Amino acid sequence: MRYDYKTIDKKWQDRWQNQHAFEAVNDYSKPKYYALVEFPYPSGQGLHIGHPRPYTAMDIIARKKRMQGYNVLFPIGWDAFGLPTENYAIKNKVHPAEVTKKNIKHFTEQIKSLGLSFDWSREIDTTDPNYYKWTQWIFLQLFKKGLAYKKEIAVNFCTSCKVVLANEEVVGGVCERCGSEVVRKVKSQWMLKITDYAERLINDLEGLDFIERVKTQEINWIGRSEGAEVKFATTAGDDIVVYTTRPDTLFGATYMVMAPEHELITRWKEKISNYGDVESYREAAAKKSDFERTELVKEKTGVRLEGVLAINPVNGKEIPIFISDYVLATYGTGAIMAVPAHDTRDWEFAKAFSLPIIEVVAGGDVEKEAFTDVETGVLCNSGFLDGLEVKEAKKKITEWLTEKGIGRKKVNYKLRDWVFSRQRYWGEPVPLVYCEKCGWVPLPEESLPLRLPEVEHYEPTDTGESPLSKNTDWVNTTCPACGGPAKRETDTMPNWAGSSWYFLRYCDPNNPDCLASKEALDYWMPVDWYNGGMEHVTLHLLYSRFWAKFLYDIGVLSCKEPYLKRTAHGMILGENGEKMSKSRGNVINPETVISEYGADGLRLYEMFIGDFEKSAPWSQASIKGCKRFIDRVAGLTDIINGNGVTKELESSFHKTIKKVTEDIDSMKFNTAIAAMMSLVNEIYDHGSLTKDELLTLVTLLCPFAPHISEEINEFLGGTTLLSLSPWPSYDEAKTKDDSVEIAVQINGKLRGTVVVSAGATKDEMIDKAKTDEKIGKLIEGKTIIKEIAVPVKLVNIVIKP
RNA sequence: GCGGGCGUGGUGGAAUGGCAGACACGCUGGUCUUAGGAACCAGUGGGCAACCGUGCAGGUUCAAAUCCUGUCGCCCGCACCA
């Protein structure tokens, strides 16, 4: 039989679809398995060659689980709100909904051509009002529980996208998406209190089967630290509250620094004699983009507040106060006590401004550099703390502060609340109105969805106002509470909103009454295995865990964590080892690859290319090997000889079944394929195989290369879908050989091999090794110091040199 | 600076204490062919050899690509987080 993929691919894809082969059933008595891939953003560029890698991987897992008898949910949908679509729409004067429709159509065709076993009957689209109705509903619940609030804050504003960005969307001081400059802008924004969940988002990671680098990255991003909050009195009357992880160094605090944005500064306007200088420094800092702020890390700048002094609570000393942009308004309390002797940044600032440096932890040379070691130092110049180790001193001073009412233990996080407003058109409208009398009022739940209005123009504005604000007919409405005039919120939600709960909708995608029925959620959730990109760890993964926890708290979900297992795939790079991009000219188009090698060829190659978790360069040459392998499998139909099993191949079959079964579970797809290649090579060496053996082989191959496997199954007389046939089992006893070749080492160096029976004892192995002619000669007359035998592996004879 | 990871033939990669280089690409030679960028067969880490080989230098062990210490190089993430 020849492998004619051009007809075979289409034939089986149609059959799977017509027979509804991969649709999950709502039979809640069956054991379930929920396999999930990150749903794509349907961009205008179409499918990237990187997409099939995680899709095929999870497809293999889903297909195998299905063959093992599970009721498998393996869904797909579209994360379709977002900027690129909107920008394209603006440029080409088409409605974003039209663009989205077109892109989804193209993506659907491309994804279907890969033969993935998605359940298309549960397809979802975040821009569908029947879907975003529930995104809005969740937002309303957050609002009602006080977890969504509006606040005037300095936000990250992308000068090119003309939109506010979340912290997670600012990478290296520039916009994650377009690479343009990000500036600070004070705007009134909807915020979600993800910080309320910081502790749980860290703690609940324990016990989850997430790969370690995902856990570490989430933990680092949340950035928990323990320390103390301390009140410093000032000569201006108001106290300055600081957060420090080193309360033990309090005696060494020789000055204080506040962030330029700190609110006390304006309050002290009359008391600060050099207010002009202070004001101009603040203005300069506000103008700086994040990029500029981080660029100038080396040099410390600042202005002293003349006329106001702070008082160090431990010794009553008056110390100066500065403002400097090395102190962030958004972390801790926006003010610090500076201990130049034991903090590198404070040390640099103190040197630049000739401030005193007082050593309070002995162990370093604080004239040369800050001594920051917390393990070895011993307290000095610190009154009642003298002689204590850092750890003890921290405890004692915190107790002391608490007693005196000037401080307390405090846990802090780097994680900030989630900026949830975007000044763009193509997103979910916020279901709230503003009433002069009642304030922010939620729309009644039964009025949802609040649909995006049809508008003439959806260009973003330079002022940072949402395009929706120009649509006065839509904006002006009545207050649901008092019936008076009210205005709608004109900002929309970020594109992360729809993706924060989509995996729940798959459980019950058409339910008009709730986001998904309790029964469906209780049955399908949590997701058993979720694979996605590392780039989403501090964005989508964190956000969706937060929403899931919230939905757990309000009784919608019964599980505390949405995903039991999380893995991450590596990128597919260009042939030159660089990231694929149009500008580098190294882009590979999946459609071209499929037309040249077939869907199975592409699938196999993407799985064979290397370690699934690592990036790997594409190779136009190497894919041929996978195509060749499929041809050789198809060619096996020409050497079929009888039924049953052949003694010579039996053990190899059992070994291969075992290997493939185990390798799929641990995502070692490359070695699973290698094992099947080896088996095929062995069959050709043997010269023939039986019909049953070929059936076993294609059953194993089915999750990887389903089209050719189905075709061969039919050729062998199969009348039902191989994709729904039982997964092959193996006999552990038959994976073991009767006799094995073991290595014989002398002093750890390989000196020969001998064949022993598989059940040989250590003594038998050693005896056998010694009677080998070559080994015998080498040890003749030598003193044997030690003999080591490792069953079915090797014998090592240690002799005196 | 902090955190995570990596370093193995000409190439992608196997092997996670026990015969380094599975499997595949490429290459060399051959068969068949009008032809080969098709298919098939044989060979393919280096060295004439003894031997030598997993970035480099040490160490632990009967035994190290694998564990430990140091060092060099590369990739990714975070980055003035007090």
JSON list of C-alpha atoms in Angstrom, two decimals, chain A residues 572-758:
[
{"chain": "A", "resi": 572, "resn": "ILE", "atom": "CA", "xyz": [9.98, 26.02, 17.20]},
{"chain": "A", "resi": 573, "resn": "LEU", "atom": "CA", "xyz": [12.77, 28.21, 15.89]},
{"chain": "A", "resi": 574, "resn": "GLY", "atom": "CA", "xyz": [13.78, 29.04, 12.35]},
{"chain": "A", "resi": 575, "resn": "GLU", "atom": "CA", "xyz": [16.34, 26.91, 10.54]},
{"chain": "A", "resi": 576, "resn": "ASN", "atom": "CA", "xyz": [19.03, 29.35, 11.63]},
{"chain": "A", "resi": 577, "resn": "GLY", "atom": "CA", "xyz": [18.20, 28.79, 15.30]},
{"chain": "A", "resi": 578, "resn": "GLU", "atom": "CA", "xyz": [16.61, 32.22, 15.69]},
{"chain": "A", "resi": 579, "resn": "LYS", "atom": "CA", "xyz": [13.03, 32.99, 16.57]},
{"chain": "A", "resi": 580, "resn": "MET", "atom": "CA", "xyz": [10.80, 32.75, 13.52]},
{"chain": "A", "resi": 581, "resn": "SER", "atom": "CA", "xyz": [9.70, 36.12, 12.21]},
{"chain": "A", "resi": 582, "resn": "LYS", "atom": "CA", "xyz": [8.81, 37.79, 8.98]},
{"chain": "A", "resi": 583, "resn": "SER", "atom": "CA", "xyz": [11.67, 40.25, 9.33]},
{"chain": "A", "resi": 584, "resn": "ARG", "atom": "CA", "xyz": [14.22, 37.45, 9.75]},
{"chain": "A", "resi": 585, "resn": "GLY", "atom": "CA", "xyz": [12.78, 35.71, 6.72]},
{"chain": "A", "resi": 586, "resn": "ASN", "atom": "CA", "xyz": [12.81, 32.30, 8.39]},
{"chain": "A", "resi": 587, "resn": "VAL", "atom": "CA", "xyz": [9.10, 31.62, 8.64]},
{"chain": "A", "resi": 588, "resn": "ILE", "atom": "CA", "xyz": [7.79, 28.16, 7.78]},
{"chain": "A", "resi": 589, "resn": "ASN", "atom": "CA", "xyz": [4.18, 27.94, 6.69]},
{"chain": "A", "resi": 590, "resn": "PRO", "atom": "CA", "xyz": [2.28, 24.89, 8.00]},
{"chain": "A", "resi": 591, "resn": "GLU", "atom": "CA", "xyz": [0.08, 24.73, 4.92]},
{"chain": "A", "resi": 592, "resn": "THR", "atom": "CA", "xyz": [3.11, 24.30, 2.67]},
{"chain": "A", "resi": 593, "resn": "VAL", "atom": "CA", "xyz": [4.50, 21.59, 4.93]},
{"chain": "A", "resi": 594, "resn": "ILE", "atom": "CA", "xyz": [1.21, 19.69, 4.95]},
{"chain": "A", "resi": 595, "resn": "SER", "atom": "CA", "xyz": [0.92, 19.83, 1.17]},
{"chain": "A", "resi": 596, "resn": "GLU", "atom": "CA", "xyz": [4.42, 18.41, 0.88]},
{"chain": "A", "resi": 597, "resn": "TYR", "atom": "CA", "xyz": [4.48, 15.84, 3.70]},
{"chain": "A", "resi": 598, "resn": "GLY", "atom": "CA", "xyz": [0.87, 15.36, 4.77]},
{"chain": "A", "resi": 599, "resn": "ALA", "atom": "CA", "xyz": [-0.68, 16.05, 8.15]},
{"chain": "A", "resi": 600, "resn": "ASP", "atom": "CA", "xyz": [0.87, 12.93, 9.66]},
{"chain": "A", "resi": 601, "resn": "GLY", "atom": "CA", "xyz": [4.30, 13.95, 8.41]},
{"chain": "A", "resi": 602, "resn": "LEU", "atom": "CA", "xyz": [4.01, 17.34, 10.06]},
{"chain": "A", "resi": 603, "resn": "ARG", "atom": "CA", "xyz": [2.59, 15.87, 13.26]},
{"chain": "A", "resi": 604, "resn": "LEU", "atom": "CA", "xyz": [5.30, 13.24, 13.55]},
{"chain": "A", "resi": 605, "resn": "TYR", "atom": "CA", "xyz": [8.10, 15.65, 12.80]},
{"chain": "A", "resi": 606, "resn": "GLU", "atom": "CA", "xyz": [6.94, 18.23, 15.33]},
{"chain": "A", "resi": 607, "resn": "MET", "atom": "CA", "xyz": [6.88, 15.50, 17.95]},
{"chain": "A", "resi": 608, "resn": "PHE", "atom": "CA", "xyz": [10.18, 13.97, 16.86]},
{"chain": "A", "resi": 609, "resn": "ILE", "atom": "CA", "xyz": [12.07, 17.27, 16.58]},
{"chain": "A", "resi": 610, "resn": "GLY", "atom": "CA", "xyz": [13.43, 17.05, 20.13]},
{"chain": "A", "resi": 611, "resn": "ASP", "atom": "CA", "xyz": [12.60, 17.36, 23.81]},
{"chain": "A", "resi": 612, "resn": "PHE", "atom": "CA", "xyz": [9.04, 18.72, 23.92]},
{"chain": "A", "resi": 613, "resn": "GLU", "atom": "CA", "xyz": [9.85, 21.22, 26.65]},
{"chain": "A", "resi": 614, "resn": "LYS", "atom": "CA", "xyz": [12.82, 22.75, 24.85]},
{"chain": "A", "resi": 615, "resn": "SER", "atom": "CA", "xyz": [12.96, 24.93, 21.80]},
{"chain": "A", "resi": 616, "resn": "ALA", "atom": "CA", "xyz": [14.25, 23.33, 18.65]},
{"chain": "A", "resi": 617, "resn": "PRO", "atom": "CA", "xyz": [15.17, 24.63, 15.22]},
{"chain": "A", "resi": 618, "resn": "TRP", "atom": "CA", "xyz": [13.05, 23.57, 12.26]},
{"chain": "A", "resi": 619, "resn": "SER", "atom": "CA", "xyz": [14.82, 21.50, 9.65]},
{"chain": "A", "resi": 620, "resn": "GLN", "atom": "CA", "xyz": [13.44, 21.11, 6.18]},
{"chain": "A", "resi": 621, "resn": "ALA", "atom": "CA", "xyz": [15.82, 18.17, 5.72]},
{"chain": "A", "resi": 622, "resn": "SER", "atom": "CA", "xyz": [14.96, 16.24, 8.87]},
{"chain": "A", "resi": 623, "resn": "ILE", "atom": "CA", "xyz": [11.23, 16.12, 8.25]},
{"chain": "A", "resi": 624, "resn": "LYS", "atom": "CA", "xyz": [11.94, 13.76, 5.38]},
{"chain": "A", "resi": 625, "resn": "GLY", "atom": "CA", "xyz": [12.86, 11.07, 7.85]},
{"chain": "A", "resi": 626, "resn": "CYS", "atom": "CA", "xyz": [9.37, 11.19, 9.33]},
{"chain": "A", "resi": 627, "resn": "LYS", "atom": "CA", "xyz": [7.75, 11.02, 5.93]},
{"chain": "A", "resi": 628, "resn": "ARG", "atom": "CA", "xyz": [9.99, 8.09, 5.05]},
{"chain": "A", "resi": 629, "resn": "PHE", "atom": "CA", "xyz": [8.92, 6.35, 8.26]},
{"chain": "A", "resi": 630, "resn": "ILE", "atom": "CA", "xyz": [5.24, 6.69, 7.32]},
{"chain": "A", "resi": 631, "resn": "ASP", "atom": "CA", "xyz": [5.98, 5.31, 3.86]},
{"chain": "A", "resi": 632, "resn": "ARG", "atom": "CA", "xyz": [7.74, 2.37, 5.46]},
{"chain": "A", "resi": 633, "resn": "VAL", "atom": "CA", "xyz": [4.80, 1.71, 7.76]},
{"chain": "A", "resi": 634, "resn": "ALA", "atom": "CA", "xyz": [2.45, 1.80, 4.74]},
{"chain": "A", "resi": 635, "resn": "GLY", "atom": "CA", "xyz": [4.84, -0.58, 2.99]},
{"chain": "A", "resi": 636, "resn": "LEU", "atom": "CA", "xyz": [4.40, -3.16, 5.75]},
{"chain": "A", "resi": 637, "resn": "THR", "atom": "CA", "xyz": [1.06, -4.07, 4.17]},
{"chain": "A", "resi": 638, "resn": "ASP", "atom": "CA", "xyz": [3.09, -5.72, 1.39]},
{"chain": "A", "resi": 639, "resn": "ILE", "atom": "CA", "xyz": [4.89, -8.14, 3.68]},
{"chain": "A", "resi": 640, "resn": "ILE", "atom": "CA", "xyz": [1.97, -9.43, 5.76]},
{"chain": "A", "resi": 641, "resn": "ASN", "atom": "CA", "xyz": [2.22, -13.13, 6.36]},
{"chain": "A", "resi": 642, "resn": "GLY", "atom": "CA", "xyz": [-0.53, -14.89, 8.30]},
{"chain": "A", "resi": 643, "resn": "ASN", "atom": "CA", "xyz": [-2.15, -14.12, 11.59]},
{"chain": "A", "resi": 644, "resn": "GLY", "atom": "CA", "xyz": [-1.25, -14.42, 15.28]},
{"chain": "A", "resi": 645, "resn": "VAL", "atom": "CA", "xyz": [2.19, -13.59, 16.59]},
{"chain": "A", "resi": 646, "resn": "THR", "atom": "CA", "xyz": [5.68, -14.38, 15.42]},
{"chain": "A", "resi": 647, "resn": "LYS", "atom": "CA", "xyz": [7.95, -15.66, 18.14]},
{"chain": "A", "resi": 648, "resn": "GLU", "atom": "CA", "xyz": [10.89, -13.56, 16.95]},
{"chain": "A", "resi": 649, "resn": "LEU", "atom": "CA", "xyz": [9.05, -10.26, 17.11]},
{"chain": "A", "resi": 650, "resn": "GLU", "atom": "CA", "xyz": [6.80, -10.90, 20.09]},
{"chain": "A", "resi": 651, "resn": "SER", "atom": "CA", "xyz": [9.09, -9.49, 22.74]},
{"chain": "A", "resi": 652, "resn": "SER", "atom": "CA", "xyz": [9.89, -6.41, 20.64]},
{"chain": "A", "resi": 653, "resn": "PHE", "atom": "CA", "xyz": [6.19, -5.66, 20.29]},
{"chain": "A", "resi": 654, "resn": "HIS", "atom": "CA", "xyz": [5.62, -5.88, 24.02]},
{"chain": "A", "resi": 655, "resn": "LYS", "atom": "CA", "xyz": [8.63, -3.67, 24.70]},
{"chain": "A", "resi": 656, "resn": "THR", "atom": "CA", "xyz": [7.44, -1.10, 22.19]},
{"chain": "A", "resi": 657, "resn": "ILE", "atom": "CA", "xyz": [3.90, -1.00, 23.59]},
{"chain": "A", "resi": 658, "resn": "LYS", "atom": "CA", "xyz": [5.34, -0.45, 27.03]},
{"chain": "A", "resi": 659, "resn": "LYS", "atom": "CA", "xyz": [7.76, 2.23, 25.87]},
{"chain": "A", "resi": 660, "resn": "VAL", "atom": "CA", "xyz": [5.18, 4.17, 23.84]},
{"chain": "A", "resi": 661, "resn": "THR", "atom": "CA", "xyz": [2.57, 3.96, 26.61]},
{"chain": "A", "resi": 662, "resn": "GLU", "atom": "CA", "xyz": [4.98, 5.31, 29.20]},
{"chain": "A", "resi": 663, "resn": "ASP", "atom": "CA", "xyz": [6.62, 7.90, 26.98]},
{"chain": "A", "resi": 664, "resn": "ILE", "atom": "CA", "xyz": [3.31, 9.52, 26.05]},
{"chain": "A", "resi": 665, "resn": "ASP", "atom": "CA", "xyz": [2.49, 9.99, 29.74]},
{"chain": "A", "resi": 666, "resn": "SER", "atom": "CA", "xyz": [5.80, 11.74, 30.31]},
{"chain": "A", "resi": 667, "resn": "MET", "atom": "CA", "xyz": [5.66, 13.75, 27.08]},
{"chain": "A", "resi": 668, "resn": "LYS", "atom": "CA", "xyz": [8.71, 11.98, 25.66]},
{"chain": "A", "resi": 669, "resn": "PHE", "atom": "CA", "xyz": [7.15, 11.86, 22.22]},
{"chain": "A", "resi": 670, "resn": "ASN", "atom": "CA", "xyz": [10.51, 11.86, 20.43]},
{"chain": "A", "resi": 671, "resn": "THR", "atom": "CA", "xyz": [11.65, 8.63, 22.05]},
{"chain": "A", "resi": 672, "resn": "ALA", "atom": "CA", "xyz": [8.22, 7.04, 21.63]},
{"chain": "A", "resi": 673, "resn": "ILE", "atom": "CA", "xyz": [8.49, 7.65, 17.88]},
{"chain": "A", "resi": 674, "resn": "ALA", "atom": "CA", "xyz": [12.08, 6.41, 17.88]},
{"chain": "A", "resi": 675, "resn": "ALA", "atom": "CA", "xyz": [10.89, 3.18, 19.52]},
{"chain": "A", "resi": 676, "resn": "MET", "atom": "CA", "xyz": [8.30, 2.65, 16.80]},
{"chain": "A", "resi": 677, "resn": "MET", "atom": "CA", "xyz": [10.90, 3.40, 14.12]},
{"chain": "A", "resi": 678, "resn": "SER", "atom": "CA", "xyz": [13.18, 0.79, 15.66]},
{"chain": "A", "resi": 679, "resn": "LEU", "atom": "CA", "xyz": [10.39, -1.74, 15.66]},
{"chain": "A", "resi": 680, "resn": "VAL", "atom": "CA", "xyz": [9.64, -1.09, 12.00]},
{"chain": "A", "resi": 681, "resn": "ASN", "atom": "CA", "xyz": [13.33, -1.46, 11.17]},
{"chain": "A", "resi": 682, "resn": "GLU", "atom": "CA", "xyz": [13.36, -4.75, 13.02]},
{"chain": "A", "resi": 683, "resn": "ILE", "atom": "CA", "xyz": [10.25, -5.97, 11.17]},
{"chain": "A", "resi": 684, "resn": "TYR", "atom": "CA", "xyz": [11.89, -5.24, 7.82]},
{"chain": "A", "resi": 685, "resn": "ASP", "atom": "CA", "xyz": [15.02, -7.06, 8.95]},
{"chain": "A", "resi": 686, "resn": "HIS", "atom": "CA", "xyz": [12.81, -9.98, 9.90]},
{"chain": "A", "resi": 687, "resn": "GLY", "atom": "CA", "xyz": [11.15, -9.86, 6.50]},
{"chain": "A", "resi": 688, "resn": "SER", "atom": "CA", "xyz": [7.49, -10.25, 7.40]},
{"chain": "A", "resi": 689, "resn": "LEU", "atom": "CA", "xyz": [4.84, -9.67, 10.04]},
{"chain": "A", "resi": 690, "resn": "THR", "atom": "CA", "xyz": [1.38, -10.89, 10.77]},
{"chain": "A", "resi": 691, "resn": "LYS", "atom": "CA", "xyz": [-1.85, -9.04, 10.24]},
{"chain": "A", "resi": 692, "resn": "ASP", "atom": "CA", "xyz": [-2.45, -8.81, 14.00]},
{"chain": "A", "resi": 693, "resn": "GLU", "atom": "CA", "xyz": [0.99, -7.40, 14.54]},
{"chain": "A", "resi": 694, "resn": "LEU", "atom": "CA", "xyz": [0.48, -4.69, 11.95]},
{"chain": "A", "resi": 695, "resn": "LEU", "atom": "CA", "xyz": [-2.82, -3.84, 13.60]},
{"chain": "A", "resi": 696, "resn": "THR", "atom": "CA", "xyz": [-1.05, -3.49, 16.95]},
{"chain": "A", "resi": 697, "resn": "LEU", "atom": "CA", "xyz": [1.58, -1.25, 15.40]},
{"chain": "A", "resi": 698, "resn": "VAL", "atom": "CA", "xyz": [-0.91, 1.11, 13.77]},
{"chain": "A", "resi": 699, "resn": "THR", "atom": "CA", "xyz": [-2.97, 1.23, 16.96]},
{"chain": "A", "resi": 700, "resn": "LEU", "atom": "CA", "xyz": [0.13, 2.46, 18.77]},
{"chain": "A", "resi": 701, "resn": "LEU", "atom": "CA", "xyz": [0.87, 4.89, 15.97]},
{"chain": "A", "resi": 702, "resn": "CYS", "atom": "CA", "xyz": [-2.71, 6.15, 15.79]},
{"chain": "A", "resi": 703, "resn": "PRO", "atom": "CA", "xyz": [-2.40, 9.02, 18.29]},
{"chain": "A", "resi": 704, "resn": "PHE", "atom": "CA", "xyz": [0.69, 10.29, 16.48]},
{"chain": "A", "resi": 705, "resn": "ALA", "atom": "CA", "xyz": [-0.25, 9.70, 12.85]},
{"chain": "A", "resi": 706, "resn": "PRO", "atom": "CA", "xyz": [-3.99, 9.02, 12.88]},
{"chain": "A", "resi": 707, "resn": "HIS", "atom": "CA", "xyz": [-4.71, 9.29, 9.14]},
{"chain": "A", "resi": 708, "resn": "ILE", "atom": "CA", "xyz": [-2.37, 6.58, 7.90]},
{"chain": "A", "resi": 709, "resn": "SER", "atom": "CA", "xyz": [-3.21, 4.44, 10.92]},
{"chain": "A", "resi": 710, "resn": "GLU", "atom": "CA", "xyz": [-6.93, 4.56, 10.17]},
{"chain": "A", "resi": 711, "resn": "GLU", "atom": "CA", "xyz": [-6.23, 3.83, 6.51]},
{"chain": "A", "resi": 712, "resn": "ILE", "atom": "CA", "xyz": [-4.16, 0.75, 7.30]},
{"chain": "A", "resi": 713, "resn": "ASN", "atom": "CA", "xyz": [-6.76, -0.41, 9.82]},
{"chain": "A", "resi": 714, "resn": "GLU", "atom": "CA", "xyz": [-9.37, -0.25, 7.07]},
{"chain": "A", "resi": 715, "resn": "PHE", "atom": "CA", "xyz": [-7.05, -2.03, 4.67]},
{"chain": "A", "resi": 716, "resn": "LEU", "atom": "CA", "xyz": [-6.74, -4.82, 7.24]},
{"chain": "A", "resi": 717, "resn": "GLY", "atom": "CA", "xyz": [-10.52, -5.18, 7.29]},
{"chain": "A", "resi": 718, "resn": "GLY", "atom": "CA", "xyz": [-11.33, -2.87, 10.20]},
{"chain": "A", "resi": 719, "resn": "THR", "atom": "CA", "xyz": [-14.87, -1.54, 9.94]},
{"chain": "A", "resi": 720, "resn": "THR", "atom": "CA", "xyz": [-14.89, 0.77, 12.95]},
{"chain": "A", "resi": 721, "resn": "LEU", "atom": "CA", "xyz": [-12.68, 3.73, 13.75]},
{"chain": "A", "resi": 722, "resn": "LEU", "atom": "CA", "xyz": [-9.24, 2.81, 14.98]},
{"chain": "A", "resi": 723, "resn": "SER", "atom": "CA", "xyz": [-9.22, 6.11, 16.91]},
{"chain": "A", "resi": 724, "resn": "LEU", "atom": "CA", "xyz": [-11.92, 4.64, 19.16]},
{"chain": "A", "resi": 725, "resn": "SER", "atom": "CA", "xyz": [-10.39, 1.17, 19.47]},
{"chain": "A", "resi": 726, "resn": "PRO", "atom": "CA", "xyz": [-8.83, -0.01, 22.71]},
{"chain": "A", "resi": 727, "resn": "TRP", "atom": "CA", "xyz": [-5.24, 0.91, 23.44]},
{"chain": "A", "resi": 728, "resn": "PRO", "atom": "CA", "xyz": [-2.91, -2.11, 23.21]},
{"chain": "A", "resi": 729, "resn": "SER", "atom": "CA", "xyz": [-1.77, -3.76, 26.41]},
{"chain": "A", "resi": 730, "resn": "TYR", "atom": "CA", "xyz": [1.49, -5.49, 27.05]},
{"chain": "A", "resi": 731, "resn": "ASP", "atom": "CA", "xyz": [2.67, -8.39, 29.13]},
{"chain": "A", "resi": 732, "resn": "GLU", "atom": "CA", "xyz": [5.44, -7.26, 31.47]},
{"chain": "A", "resi": 733, "resn": "ALA", "atom": "CA", "xyz": [6.95, -10.75, 31.44]},
{"chain": "A", "resi": 734, "resn": "LYS", "atom": "CA", "xyz": [7.22, -10.66, 27.67]},
{"chain": "A", "resi": 735, "resn": "THR", "atom": "CA", "xyz": [9.13, -7.37, 27.71]},
{"chain": "A", "resi": 736, "resn": "LYS", "atom": "CA", "xyz": [11.99, -9.23, 29.36]},
{"chain": "A", "resi": 737, "resn": "ASP", "atom": "CA", "xyz": [14.46, -11.18, 27.28]},
{"chain": "A", "resi": 738, "resn": "ASP", "atom": "CA", "xyz": [15.45, -14.72, 28.24]},
{"chain": "A", "resi": 739, "resn": "SER", "atom": "CA", "xyz": [19.09, -13.92, 27.96]},
{"chain": "A", "resi": 740, "resn": "VAL", "atom": "CA", "xyz": [20.88, -10.61, 28.03]},
{"chain": "A", "resi": 741, "resn": "GLU", "atom": "CA", "xyz": [24.24, -9.32, 26.96]},
{"chain": "A", "resi": 742, "resn": "ILE", "atom": "CA", "xyz": [25.94, -7.64, 29.87]},
{"chain": "A", "resi": 743, "resn": "ALA", "atom": "CA", "xyz": [29.03, -5.45, 29.93]},
{"chain": "A", "resi": 744, "resn": "VAL", "atom": "CA", "xyz": [32.14, -6.67, 31.64]},
{"chain": "A", "resi": 745, "resn": "GLN", "atom": "CA", "xyz": [34.38, -3.98, 33.04]},
{"chain": "A", "resi": 746, "resn": "ILE", "atom": "CA", "xyz": [37.79, -4.23, 34.63]},
{"chain": "A", "resi": 747, "resn": "ASN", "atom": "CA", "xyz": [38.51, -1.30, 36.93]},
{"chain": "A", "resi": 748, "resn": "GLY", "atom": "CA", "xyz": [35.51, 0.46, 35.47]},
{"chain": "A", "resi": 749, "resn": "LYS", "atom": "CA", "xyz": [36.67, 0.21, 31.87]},
{"chain": "A", "resi": 750, "resn": "LEU", "atom": "CA", "xyz": [34.71, -1.78, 29.32]},
{"chain": "A", "resi": 751, "resn": "ARG", "atom": "CA", "xyz": [36.68, -4.89, 28.40]},
{"chain": "A", "resi": 752, "resn": "GLY", "atom": "CA", "xyz": [34.09, -7.14, 26.86]},
{"chain": "A", "resi": 753, "resn": "THR", "atom": "CA", "xyz": [30.57, -8.48, 26.94]},
{"chain": "A", "resi": 754, "resn": "VAL", "atom": "CA", "xyz": [29.07, -11.82, 27.92]},
{"chain": "A", "resi": 755, "resn": "VAL", "atom": "CA", "xyz": [25.61, -13.30, 27.51]},
{"chain": "A", "resi": 756, "resn": "VAL", "atom": "CA", "xyz": [23.84, -14.48, 30.65]},
{"chain": "A", "resi": 757, "resn": "SER", "atom": "CA", "xyz": [20.32, -15.67, 31.36]},
{"chain": "A", "resi": 758, "resn": "ALA", "atom": "CA", "xyz": [17.98, -12.90, 32.47]}
]
